[in-house]
PDB file of C-alpha atoms in Angstrom:
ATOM      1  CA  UNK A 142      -3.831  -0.894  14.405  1.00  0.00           C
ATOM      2  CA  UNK A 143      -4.242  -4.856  14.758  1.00  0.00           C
ATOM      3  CA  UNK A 144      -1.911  -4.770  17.901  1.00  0.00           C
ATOM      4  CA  UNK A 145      -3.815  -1.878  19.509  1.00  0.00           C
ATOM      5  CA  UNK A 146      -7.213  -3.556  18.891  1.00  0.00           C
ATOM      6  CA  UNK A 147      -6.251  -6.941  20.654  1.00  0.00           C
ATOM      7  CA  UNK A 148      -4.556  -5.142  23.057  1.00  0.00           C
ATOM      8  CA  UNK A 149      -7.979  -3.079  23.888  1.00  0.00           C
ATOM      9  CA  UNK A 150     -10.149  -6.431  23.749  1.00  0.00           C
ATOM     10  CA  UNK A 151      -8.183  -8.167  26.378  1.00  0.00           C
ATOM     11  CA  UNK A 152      -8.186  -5.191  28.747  1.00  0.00           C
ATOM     12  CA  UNK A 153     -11.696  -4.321  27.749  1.00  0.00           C
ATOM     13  CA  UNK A 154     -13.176  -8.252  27.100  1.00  0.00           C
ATOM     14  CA  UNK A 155     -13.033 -11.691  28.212  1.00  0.00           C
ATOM     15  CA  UNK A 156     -11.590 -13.314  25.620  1.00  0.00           C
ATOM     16  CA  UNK A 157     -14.370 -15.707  23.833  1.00  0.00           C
ATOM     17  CA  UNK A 158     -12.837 -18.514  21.802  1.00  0.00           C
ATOM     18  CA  UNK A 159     -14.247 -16.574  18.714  1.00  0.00           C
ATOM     19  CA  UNK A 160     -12.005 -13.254  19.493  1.00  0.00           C
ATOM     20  CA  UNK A 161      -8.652 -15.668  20.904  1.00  0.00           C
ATOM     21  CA  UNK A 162      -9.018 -17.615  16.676  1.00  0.00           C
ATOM     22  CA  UNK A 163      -9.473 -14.493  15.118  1.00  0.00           C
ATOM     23  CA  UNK A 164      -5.879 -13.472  16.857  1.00  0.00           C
ATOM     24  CA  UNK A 165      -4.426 -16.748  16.082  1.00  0.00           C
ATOM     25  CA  UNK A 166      -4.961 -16.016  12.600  1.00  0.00           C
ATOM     26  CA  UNK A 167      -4.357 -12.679  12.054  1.00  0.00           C
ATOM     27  CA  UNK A 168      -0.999 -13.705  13.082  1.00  0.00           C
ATOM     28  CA  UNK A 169      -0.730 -16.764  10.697  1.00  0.00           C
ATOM     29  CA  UNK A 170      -1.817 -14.281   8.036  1.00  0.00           C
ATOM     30  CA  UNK A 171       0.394 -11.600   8.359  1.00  0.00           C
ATOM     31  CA  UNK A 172       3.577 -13.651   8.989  1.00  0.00           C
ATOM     32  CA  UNK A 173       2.465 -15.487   5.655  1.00  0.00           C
ATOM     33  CA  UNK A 174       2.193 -12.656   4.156  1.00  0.00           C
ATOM     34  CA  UNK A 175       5.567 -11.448   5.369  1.00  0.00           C
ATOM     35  CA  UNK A 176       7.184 -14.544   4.520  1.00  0.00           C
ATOM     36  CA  UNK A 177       5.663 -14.724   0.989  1.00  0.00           C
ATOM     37  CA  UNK A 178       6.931 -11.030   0.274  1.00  0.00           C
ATOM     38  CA  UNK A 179      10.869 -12.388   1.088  1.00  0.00           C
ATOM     39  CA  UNK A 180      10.436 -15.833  -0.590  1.00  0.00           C
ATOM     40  CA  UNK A 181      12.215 -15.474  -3.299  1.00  0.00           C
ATOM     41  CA  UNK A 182      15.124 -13.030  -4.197  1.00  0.00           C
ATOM     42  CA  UNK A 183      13.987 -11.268  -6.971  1.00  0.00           C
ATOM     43  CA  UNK A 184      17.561  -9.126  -7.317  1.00  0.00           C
ATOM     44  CA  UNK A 185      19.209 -11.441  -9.240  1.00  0.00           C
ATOM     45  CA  UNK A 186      16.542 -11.231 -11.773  1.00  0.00           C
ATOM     46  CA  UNK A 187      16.384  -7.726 -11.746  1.00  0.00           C
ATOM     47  CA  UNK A 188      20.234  -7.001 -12.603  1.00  0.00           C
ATOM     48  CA  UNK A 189      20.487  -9.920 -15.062  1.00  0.00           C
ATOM     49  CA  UNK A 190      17.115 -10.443 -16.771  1.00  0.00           C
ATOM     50  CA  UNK A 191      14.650  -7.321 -16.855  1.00  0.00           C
ATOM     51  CA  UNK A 192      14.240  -4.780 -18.936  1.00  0.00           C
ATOM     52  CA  UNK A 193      12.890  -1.662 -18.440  1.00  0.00           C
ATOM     53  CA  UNK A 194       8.784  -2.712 -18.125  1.00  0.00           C
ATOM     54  CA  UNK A 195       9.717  -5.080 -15.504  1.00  0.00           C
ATOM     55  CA  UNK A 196      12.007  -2.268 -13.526  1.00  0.00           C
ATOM     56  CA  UNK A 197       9.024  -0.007 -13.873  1.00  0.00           C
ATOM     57  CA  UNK A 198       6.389  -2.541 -12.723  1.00  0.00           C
ATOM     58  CA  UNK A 199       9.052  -3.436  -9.758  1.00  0.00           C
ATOM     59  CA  UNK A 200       9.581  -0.401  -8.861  1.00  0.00           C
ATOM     60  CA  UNK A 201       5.991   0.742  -9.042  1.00  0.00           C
ATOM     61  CA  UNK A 202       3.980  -2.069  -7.792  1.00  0.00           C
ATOM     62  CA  UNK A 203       5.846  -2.132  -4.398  1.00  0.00           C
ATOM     63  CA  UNK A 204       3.494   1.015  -3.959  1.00  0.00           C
ATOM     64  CA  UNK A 205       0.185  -1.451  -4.055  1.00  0.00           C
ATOM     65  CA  UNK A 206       2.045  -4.106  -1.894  1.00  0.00           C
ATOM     66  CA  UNK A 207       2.916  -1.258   0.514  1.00  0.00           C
ATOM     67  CA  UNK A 208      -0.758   0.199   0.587  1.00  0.00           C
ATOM     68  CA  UNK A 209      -2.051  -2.994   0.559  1.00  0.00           C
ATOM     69  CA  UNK A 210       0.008  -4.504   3.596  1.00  0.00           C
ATOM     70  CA  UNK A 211      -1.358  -1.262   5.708  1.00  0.00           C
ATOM     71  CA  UNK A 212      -4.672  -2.269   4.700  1.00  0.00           C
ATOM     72  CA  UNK A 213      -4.476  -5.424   6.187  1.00  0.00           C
ATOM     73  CA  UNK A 214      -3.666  -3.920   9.432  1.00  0.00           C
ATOM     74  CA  UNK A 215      -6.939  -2.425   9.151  1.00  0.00           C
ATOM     75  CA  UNK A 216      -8.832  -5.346   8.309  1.00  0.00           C
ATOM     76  CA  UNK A 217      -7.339  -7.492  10.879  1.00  0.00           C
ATOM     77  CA  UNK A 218      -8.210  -4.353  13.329  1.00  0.00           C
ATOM     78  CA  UNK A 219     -12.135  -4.355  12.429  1.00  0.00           C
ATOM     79  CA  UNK A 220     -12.113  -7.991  12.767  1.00  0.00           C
ATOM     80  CA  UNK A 221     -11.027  -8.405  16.012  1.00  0.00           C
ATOM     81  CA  UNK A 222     -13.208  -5.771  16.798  1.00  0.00           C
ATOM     82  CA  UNK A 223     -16.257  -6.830  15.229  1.00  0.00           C
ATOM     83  CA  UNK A 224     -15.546 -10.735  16.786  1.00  0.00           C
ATOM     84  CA  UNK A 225     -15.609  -9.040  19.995  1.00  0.00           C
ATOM     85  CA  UNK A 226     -18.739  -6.596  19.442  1.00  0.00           C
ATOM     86  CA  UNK A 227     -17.466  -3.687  19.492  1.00  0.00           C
ATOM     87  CA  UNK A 228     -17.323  -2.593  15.734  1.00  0.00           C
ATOM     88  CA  UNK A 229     -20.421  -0.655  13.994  1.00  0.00           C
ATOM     89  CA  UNK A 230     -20.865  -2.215  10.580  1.00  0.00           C
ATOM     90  CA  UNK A 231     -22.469  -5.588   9.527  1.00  0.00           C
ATOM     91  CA  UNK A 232     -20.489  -8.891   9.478  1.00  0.00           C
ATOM     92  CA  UNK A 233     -20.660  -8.965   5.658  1.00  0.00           C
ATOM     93  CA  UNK A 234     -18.848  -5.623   5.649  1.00  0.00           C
ATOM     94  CA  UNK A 235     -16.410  -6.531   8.084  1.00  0.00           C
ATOM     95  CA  UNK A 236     -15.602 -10.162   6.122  1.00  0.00           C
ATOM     96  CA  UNK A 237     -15.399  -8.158   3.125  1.00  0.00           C
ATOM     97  CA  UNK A 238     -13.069  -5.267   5.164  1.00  0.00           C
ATOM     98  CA  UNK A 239     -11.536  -8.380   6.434  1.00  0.00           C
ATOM     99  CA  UNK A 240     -10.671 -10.336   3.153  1.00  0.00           C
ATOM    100  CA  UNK A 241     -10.138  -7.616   0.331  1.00  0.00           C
ATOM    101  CA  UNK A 242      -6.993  -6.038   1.517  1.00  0.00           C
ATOM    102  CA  UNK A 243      -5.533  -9.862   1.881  1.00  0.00           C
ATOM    103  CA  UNK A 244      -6.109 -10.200  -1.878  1.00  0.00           C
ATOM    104  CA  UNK A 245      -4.919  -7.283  -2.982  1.00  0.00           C
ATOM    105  CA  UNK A 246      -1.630  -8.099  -1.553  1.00  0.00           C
ATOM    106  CA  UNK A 247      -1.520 -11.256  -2.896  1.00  0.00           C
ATOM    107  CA  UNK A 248      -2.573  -9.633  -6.193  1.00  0.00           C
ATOM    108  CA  UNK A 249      -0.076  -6.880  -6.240  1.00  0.00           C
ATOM    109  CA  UNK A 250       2.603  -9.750  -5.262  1.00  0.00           C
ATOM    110  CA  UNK A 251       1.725 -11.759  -7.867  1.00  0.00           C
ATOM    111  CA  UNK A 252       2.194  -8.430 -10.881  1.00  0.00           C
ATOM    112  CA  UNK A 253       5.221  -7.389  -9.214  1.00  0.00           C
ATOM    113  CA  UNK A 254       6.928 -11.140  -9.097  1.00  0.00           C
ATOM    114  CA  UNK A 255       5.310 -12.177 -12.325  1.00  0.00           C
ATOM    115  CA  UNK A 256       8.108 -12.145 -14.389  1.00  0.00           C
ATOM    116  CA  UNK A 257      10.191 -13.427 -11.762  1.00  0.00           C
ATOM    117  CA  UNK A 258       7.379 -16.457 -11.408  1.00  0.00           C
ATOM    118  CA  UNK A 259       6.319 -17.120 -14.826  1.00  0.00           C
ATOM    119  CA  UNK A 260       7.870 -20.463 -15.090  1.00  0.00           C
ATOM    120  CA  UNK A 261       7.194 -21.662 -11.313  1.00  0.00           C
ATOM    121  CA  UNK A 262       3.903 -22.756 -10.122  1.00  0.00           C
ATOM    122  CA  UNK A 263       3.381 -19.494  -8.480  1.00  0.00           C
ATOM    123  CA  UNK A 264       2.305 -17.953 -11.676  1.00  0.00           C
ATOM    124  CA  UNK A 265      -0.998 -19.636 -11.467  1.00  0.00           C
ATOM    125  CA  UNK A 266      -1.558 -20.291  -7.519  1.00  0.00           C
ATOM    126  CA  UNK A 267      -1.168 -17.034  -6.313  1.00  0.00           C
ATOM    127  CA  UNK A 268      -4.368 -15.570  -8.292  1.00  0.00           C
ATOM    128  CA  UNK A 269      -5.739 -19.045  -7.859  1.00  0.00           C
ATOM    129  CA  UNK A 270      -5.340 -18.307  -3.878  1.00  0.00           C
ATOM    130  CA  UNK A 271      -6.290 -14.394  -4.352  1.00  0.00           C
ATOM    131  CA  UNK A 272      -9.706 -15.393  -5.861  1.00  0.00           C
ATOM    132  CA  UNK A 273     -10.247 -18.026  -3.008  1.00  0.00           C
ATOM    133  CA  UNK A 274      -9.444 -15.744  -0.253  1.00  0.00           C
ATOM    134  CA  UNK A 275     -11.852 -13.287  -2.180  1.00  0.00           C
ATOM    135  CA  UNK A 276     -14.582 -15.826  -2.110  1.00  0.00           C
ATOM    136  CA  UNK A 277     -14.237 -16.713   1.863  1.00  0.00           C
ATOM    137  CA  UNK A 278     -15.755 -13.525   2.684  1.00  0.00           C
ATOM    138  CA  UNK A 279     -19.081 -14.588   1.731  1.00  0.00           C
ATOM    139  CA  UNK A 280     -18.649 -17.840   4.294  1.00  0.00           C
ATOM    140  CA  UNK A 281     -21.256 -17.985   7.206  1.00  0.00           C
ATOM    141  CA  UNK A 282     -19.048 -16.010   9.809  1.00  0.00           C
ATOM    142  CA  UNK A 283     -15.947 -13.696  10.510  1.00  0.00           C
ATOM    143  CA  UNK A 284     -14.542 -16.933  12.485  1.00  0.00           C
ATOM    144  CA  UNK A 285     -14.251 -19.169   9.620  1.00  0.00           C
ATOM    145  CA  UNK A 286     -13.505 -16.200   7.387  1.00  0.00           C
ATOM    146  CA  UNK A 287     -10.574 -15.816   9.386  1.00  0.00           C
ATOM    147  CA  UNK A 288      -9.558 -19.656   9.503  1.00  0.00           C
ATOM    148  CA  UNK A 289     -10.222 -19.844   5.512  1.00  0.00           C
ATOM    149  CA  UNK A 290      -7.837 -17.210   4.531  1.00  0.00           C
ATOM    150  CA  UNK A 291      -5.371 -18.207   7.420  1.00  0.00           C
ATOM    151  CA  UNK A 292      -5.832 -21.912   6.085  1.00  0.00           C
ATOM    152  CA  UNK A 293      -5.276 -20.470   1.976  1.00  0.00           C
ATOM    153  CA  UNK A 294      -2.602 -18.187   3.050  1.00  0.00           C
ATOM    154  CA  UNK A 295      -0.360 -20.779   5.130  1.00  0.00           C
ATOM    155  CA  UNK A 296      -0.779 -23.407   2.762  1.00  0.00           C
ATOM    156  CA  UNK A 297       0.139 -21.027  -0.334  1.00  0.00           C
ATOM    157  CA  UNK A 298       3.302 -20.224   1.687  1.00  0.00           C
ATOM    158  CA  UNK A 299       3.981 -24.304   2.288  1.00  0.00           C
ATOM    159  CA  UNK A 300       3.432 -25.421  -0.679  1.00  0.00           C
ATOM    160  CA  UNK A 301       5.652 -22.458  -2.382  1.00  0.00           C
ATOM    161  CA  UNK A 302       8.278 -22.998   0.051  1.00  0.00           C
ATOM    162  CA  UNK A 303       7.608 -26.934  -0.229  1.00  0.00           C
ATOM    163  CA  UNK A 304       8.691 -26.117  -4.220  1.00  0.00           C
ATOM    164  CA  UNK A 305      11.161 -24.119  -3.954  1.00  0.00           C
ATOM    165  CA  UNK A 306      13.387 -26.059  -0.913  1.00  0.00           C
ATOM    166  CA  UNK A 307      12.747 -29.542  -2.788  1.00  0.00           C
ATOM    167  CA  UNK A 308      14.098 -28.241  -6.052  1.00  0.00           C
ATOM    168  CA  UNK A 309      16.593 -26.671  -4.439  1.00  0.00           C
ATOM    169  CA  UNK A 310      18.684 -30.766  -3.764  1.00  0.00           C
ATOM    170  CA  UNK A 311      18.556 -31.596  -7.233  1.00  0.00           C
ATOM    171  CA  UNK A 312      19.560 -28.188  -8.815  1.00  0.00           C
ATOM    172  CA  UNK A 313      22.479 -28.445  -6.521  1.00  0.00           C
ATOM    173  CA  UNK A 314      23.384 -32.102  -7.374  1.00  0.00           C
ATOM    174  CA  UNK A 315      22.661 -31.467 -10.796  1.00  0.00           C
ATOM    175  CA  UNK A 316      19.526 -34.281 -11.456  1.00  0.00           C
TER     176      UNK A 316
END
């Protein structure tokens, strides 16, 4: 859906620097997102620490990632469309369109990893980044909507990956 609707606005539009930032982070988004999904093997933790609740809630709350990650497809879709005019609804509906389906990822990531994350930082910045991203819908425009929840979902993904690849020298050489 997101590819289809910036391929339509550059046949369709000139691209305004409004519609080219939306696109810039839609992609920063959604290759956070990505990246944040594959962070962290969570198969080790599965065969040698769960128990059945957290096999069930594994198992399970990939459906909410899933529906979630097709959601914000759609939201990136409506606001490349409504950046460019073309979409029907207000900009507070499309911000909220926009936003909501970004923190319901990040809020179905953060049940399904919890148990892998309880004892790592992510425990409390992922919903601390969820309600954040929540908030930026209610910022001025769909521009700096967009650059808020690219901004919150890139740095999430830095600072995670900042974590876990600076632990990972002193685990290794035992300090």
């Amino acid at each position: 859906a997101t590819v289809n609707s910036i391929k339509d606005t550059m046949a369709a539009h000139a691209m305004s620097a409004g519609v080219l930032t939306v696109i810039v982070c839609a992609l920063v988004i959604v290759l956070s997102l990505w990246w944040l999904y594959f962070d962290k093997p969570s198969t080790e933790h599965l065969i040698h620490e769960s128990n059945l609740l957290q096999g069930f809630l594994w198992a399970y709350g990939h459906y909410f990632i899933f529906a979630s990650a097709a959601a914000v497809g759609v939201g990136l879709s409506i606001a490349v469309e409504f950046t460019n005019g073309s979409a029907k609804i207000s900009e507070a509906a499309s911000q909220w369109a926009f936003v909501l389906p970004v923190a319901a990822y990040l809020a179905s990531l953060w049940i399904v990893h919890f148990f892998i994350l309880r004892k790592s930082i992510a425990s409390w910045l992922l919903p601390t980044v969820t309600l954040l991203v929540s908030a930026s819908a209610t910022l001025p425009s769909m521009v700096a909507t967009a650059c808020v929840t690219a901004l919150l979902t890139a740095g999430l993904l830095g600072t995670l990956l900042y974590r876990y690849y600076d632990a990972k020298p002193r685990e290794l050489h035992g300090v």
